[in-house]
Amino acid sequence: MGKVAGISLGATNSCIAVMDGQQPIVITNAEGFRLTPCVVAYTKNGDKLVGGIAKRNALMQPENSFYAVKRFIGRKYDEVIDAADKVSYQVLPDSNGGIKINCHRIGKEFTPEEVSAQILRKLVDDASKYLGEEVTQAVITVPAYFNDFQRQATKEAGKLANLEILRVINEPTAACLAYELDKKNNETILVFDLGGSTLDISILEVGDGVFEVLASSSDPDLGGDNFDQKIIDWLTNQFQSQECLDLRQNIQVSQRLTEAAEKAKIELSLGTQTEVDLPFITATPDGPKHLNATLTRAEFEEMCSELLARCRLNIEQVIKQAKLSLSDINVVVLVGGSSCIPAVQDLVQQLTDKEPLQSINPDEAVAIGAAIQGKIARRDNSIYCMRDVTPLSLGIETIEGTMTKIISRHSNILVIKSQKFYTATYGQTSVEINILRGEREFAKDNQSLGILRLDGLSLERTEIQVTFDIDANGILNVYAKEISTGQEKSISIIGASTIPAPEVESMVRDAERNAEADRILRQKIDMANLIEARKNEGQKLKSYSLKLTSNDNSDFKTGDFTKMNDAYRVLFNLTNNLVEQVLAAQKRQIEGLLKNLEKAIAQGNYDEIKSLGNELQQLMMQIGDAASPRAIATIDDEFYEVI
């Protein structure tokens, strides 16, 4: 069986690696480079170009050269209108609201997946020639913010390239695999991945071959391209001030400026200034015009201050999400070519007080990690395993439209959690379980992922166990089981654990803004429901107390349970003298508490309601303790949340 390729499919460049025994190797392409530009172009003759030669062709034929296609993969047209306006080729909607890329040169339209497949095919063909054996299996990496549609589209691109995709994994996780290949100690690691178009930051705990993602923060619109654009803007402003000409209007000139800006950025990572020389950048009736400018590192850092501030914000957010302090970070890893910018490195080091690891080329670390994951996927006796986390809490809608969280945000994937509920009314024969995702207290403010209906329930108040199970592929499986009969229904939800980072951050910020108002309203609803339950129990206890003191014990003596709540059936097994003694002793206290509760509820005094509710609960527990060891468990069962 051939080797499994680890492929970092980027927006700007891609890289491919394989495992040679226990060591990863990065494979050079046919042109002798370890990075392959993610560009596909078509010539005047209709010939297809991929990689570096396509990137050079883009200077002269930008409308027939397709780059940054990763931004469009798995997306709908109305989601990417702004991004479509920023590329030199034509991006159009298809009949289903998807995306197609128009190639004027050959009169054909491509999907983003088809263009990505052409890049993958070149990577694999070059790797097969390099290795002397055919590569048919691969692990592909994606940004952490990719949702399920984008991940599935990436797999589809692999299939179009005639590859068997063993797994799609997050880029930060792959990078951590690469850097922690030989480590054995338990450490907390921050992975800062600044690529061509995205920023991904993750915090992971690594030890004993387990890579556990504690938190992740992503900015899909912040990357090396943004730093390049700052230089482009500076160059065009310089030229316009000197020549009174705006270079932004010429597509071919824009391509030259982009190439020059990227080169200048790289040179400023190595030196304190760079010369940008673009002869014959344009022409006027007076003759050709040339662009020549000198840019210092200090000027570059000043113009990128806003981008650096966004980097800082993302680091602070991920630390907060992980519920850690900066001092808890043991290791910092820099990934992505733009992490080589000195100002970025200084920022990360100043914030974390840790010198980042850079022992692996930051452009290659993700591909190396993917290659390692390929070995894991093939079960080649690897000791490594990984766990990602859920970006948002998962739960169900309960009484009064509240949300009860079953799996909390940032819980590990590969998790199973259960909780018991009662139906809202007696004799309820069916229940609809609304499965939710979000951080707000009420169902209407969160996302509904699906409805699970359980029919044919027993003709009494039914106890239902709801189980949430997230598997290794991030699929949420929800099971609802009626305890008394054992009947069970289930539903599987794809993409429950994947959601774009901007949407996650938006929902979290929304929850934070409304936290206090939600808490107050939730507290009122919970308290009202609790007091109603306590009040009903107290009234029933009072009723039985009156029966016992009047020697009317027929219900207990005959075993006629139809008039009794489940919580008190256990009293049948108690001696009449003990029951009478306990209830009679507490009767006056129960009546006093109930009267005060009614008054507090009428006044809306929730602090008083809470205090009296606690007193009543303690009294109920005392009665249960005195009456029977089983009474406590039985009474507690009555306070499961209601669906």
Short mmCIF file of N, CA and C in Angstrom, two decimals, residues 7-9 70 140-147 150-151 154-155 168-172 200 366:
data_model
loop_
_atom_site.label_atom_id
_atom_site.label_comp_id
_atom_site.label_asym_id
_atom_site.label_seq_id
_atom_site.Cartn_x
_atom_site.Cartn_y
_atom_site.Cartn_z
N ILE A 7 -1.65 16.93 3.13
CA ILE A 7 -1.73 18.09 2.24
C ILE A 7 -2.28 19.30 2.99
N SER A 8 -1.51 20.36 2.98
CA SER A 8 -1.96 21.65 3.46
C SER A 8 -2.47 22.42 2.25
N LEU A 9 -3.79 22.45 2.08
CA LEU A 9 -4.40 23.12 0.94
C LEU A 9 -4.72 24.55 1.35
N LYS A 70 -9.97 29.01 -2.21
CA LYS A 70 -10.34 28.45 -0.91
C LYS A 70 -11.41 29.29 -0.20
N ILE A 140 -6.25 15.98 4.39
CA ILE A 140 -6.22 17.38 3.98
C ILE A 140 -6.57 18.25 5.19
N THR A 141 -5.89 19.38 5.30
CA THR A 141 -6.16 20.29 6.40
C THR A 141 -7.06 21.45 5.95
N VAL A 142 -7.81 21.98 6.91
CA VAL A 142 -8.69 23.12 6.66
C VAL A 142 -8.59 24.07 7.84
N PRO A 143 -8.96 25.33 7.66
CA PRO A 143 -8.98 26.26 8.80
C PRO A 143 -9.96 25.79 9.87
N ALA A 144 -9.70 26.16 11.09
CA ALA A 144 -10.56 25.73 12.20
C ALA A 144 -11.98 26.26 12.06
N TYR A 145 -12.14 27.41 11.39
CA TYR A 145 -13.47 28.01 11.28
C TYR A 145 -14.33 27.39 10.19
N PHE A 146 -13.78 26.49 9.37
CA PHE A 146 -14.57 25.87 8.30
C PHE A 146 -15.77 25.13 8.89
N ASN A 147 -16.95 25.35 8.28
CA ASN A 147 -18.12 24.61 8.72
C ASN A 147 -18.20 23.27 7.99
N GLN A 150 -18.11 23.37 4.12
CA GLN A 150 -16.78 23.65 3.59
C GLN A 150 -15.86 22.44 3.71
N ARG A 151 -15.98 21.73 4.80
CA ARG A 151 -15.17 20.52 4.98
C ARG A 151 -15.59 19.44 3.98
N THR A 154 -14.30 20.29 0.63
CA THR A 154 -12.87 19.98 0.53
C THR A 154 -12.65 18.50 0.24
N LYS A 155 -13.43 17.66 0.90
CA LYS A 155 -13.36 16.22 0.62
C LYS A 155 -13.79 15.93 -0.82
N VAL A 168 -10.28 14.96 7.17
CA VAL A 168 -10.06 16.41 7.06
C VAL A 168 -9.86 16.92 8.48
N ILE A 169 -8.71 17.56 8.75
CA ILE A 169 -8.41 18.01 10.12
C ILE A 169 -8.10 19.50 10.13
N ASN A 170 -8.22 20.09 11.30
CA ASN A 170 -7.93 21.51 11.46
C ASN A 170 -6.45 21.80 11.33
N GLU A 171 -6.13 22.93 10.72
CA GLU A 171 -4.74 23.30 10.51
C GLU A 171 -3.96 23.48 11.82
N PRO A 172 -4.52 24.16 12.85
CA PRO A 172 -3.76 24.29 14.09
C PRO A 172 -3.45 22.95 14.75
N ASP A 200 -5.62 31.59 12.60
CA ASP A 200 -6.18 30.59 13.50
C ASP A 200 -5.29 30.52 14.73
N VAL A 366 2.05 22.54 8.86
CA VAL A 366 0.70 21.98 8.74
C VAL A 366 0.71 20.72 7.88
#
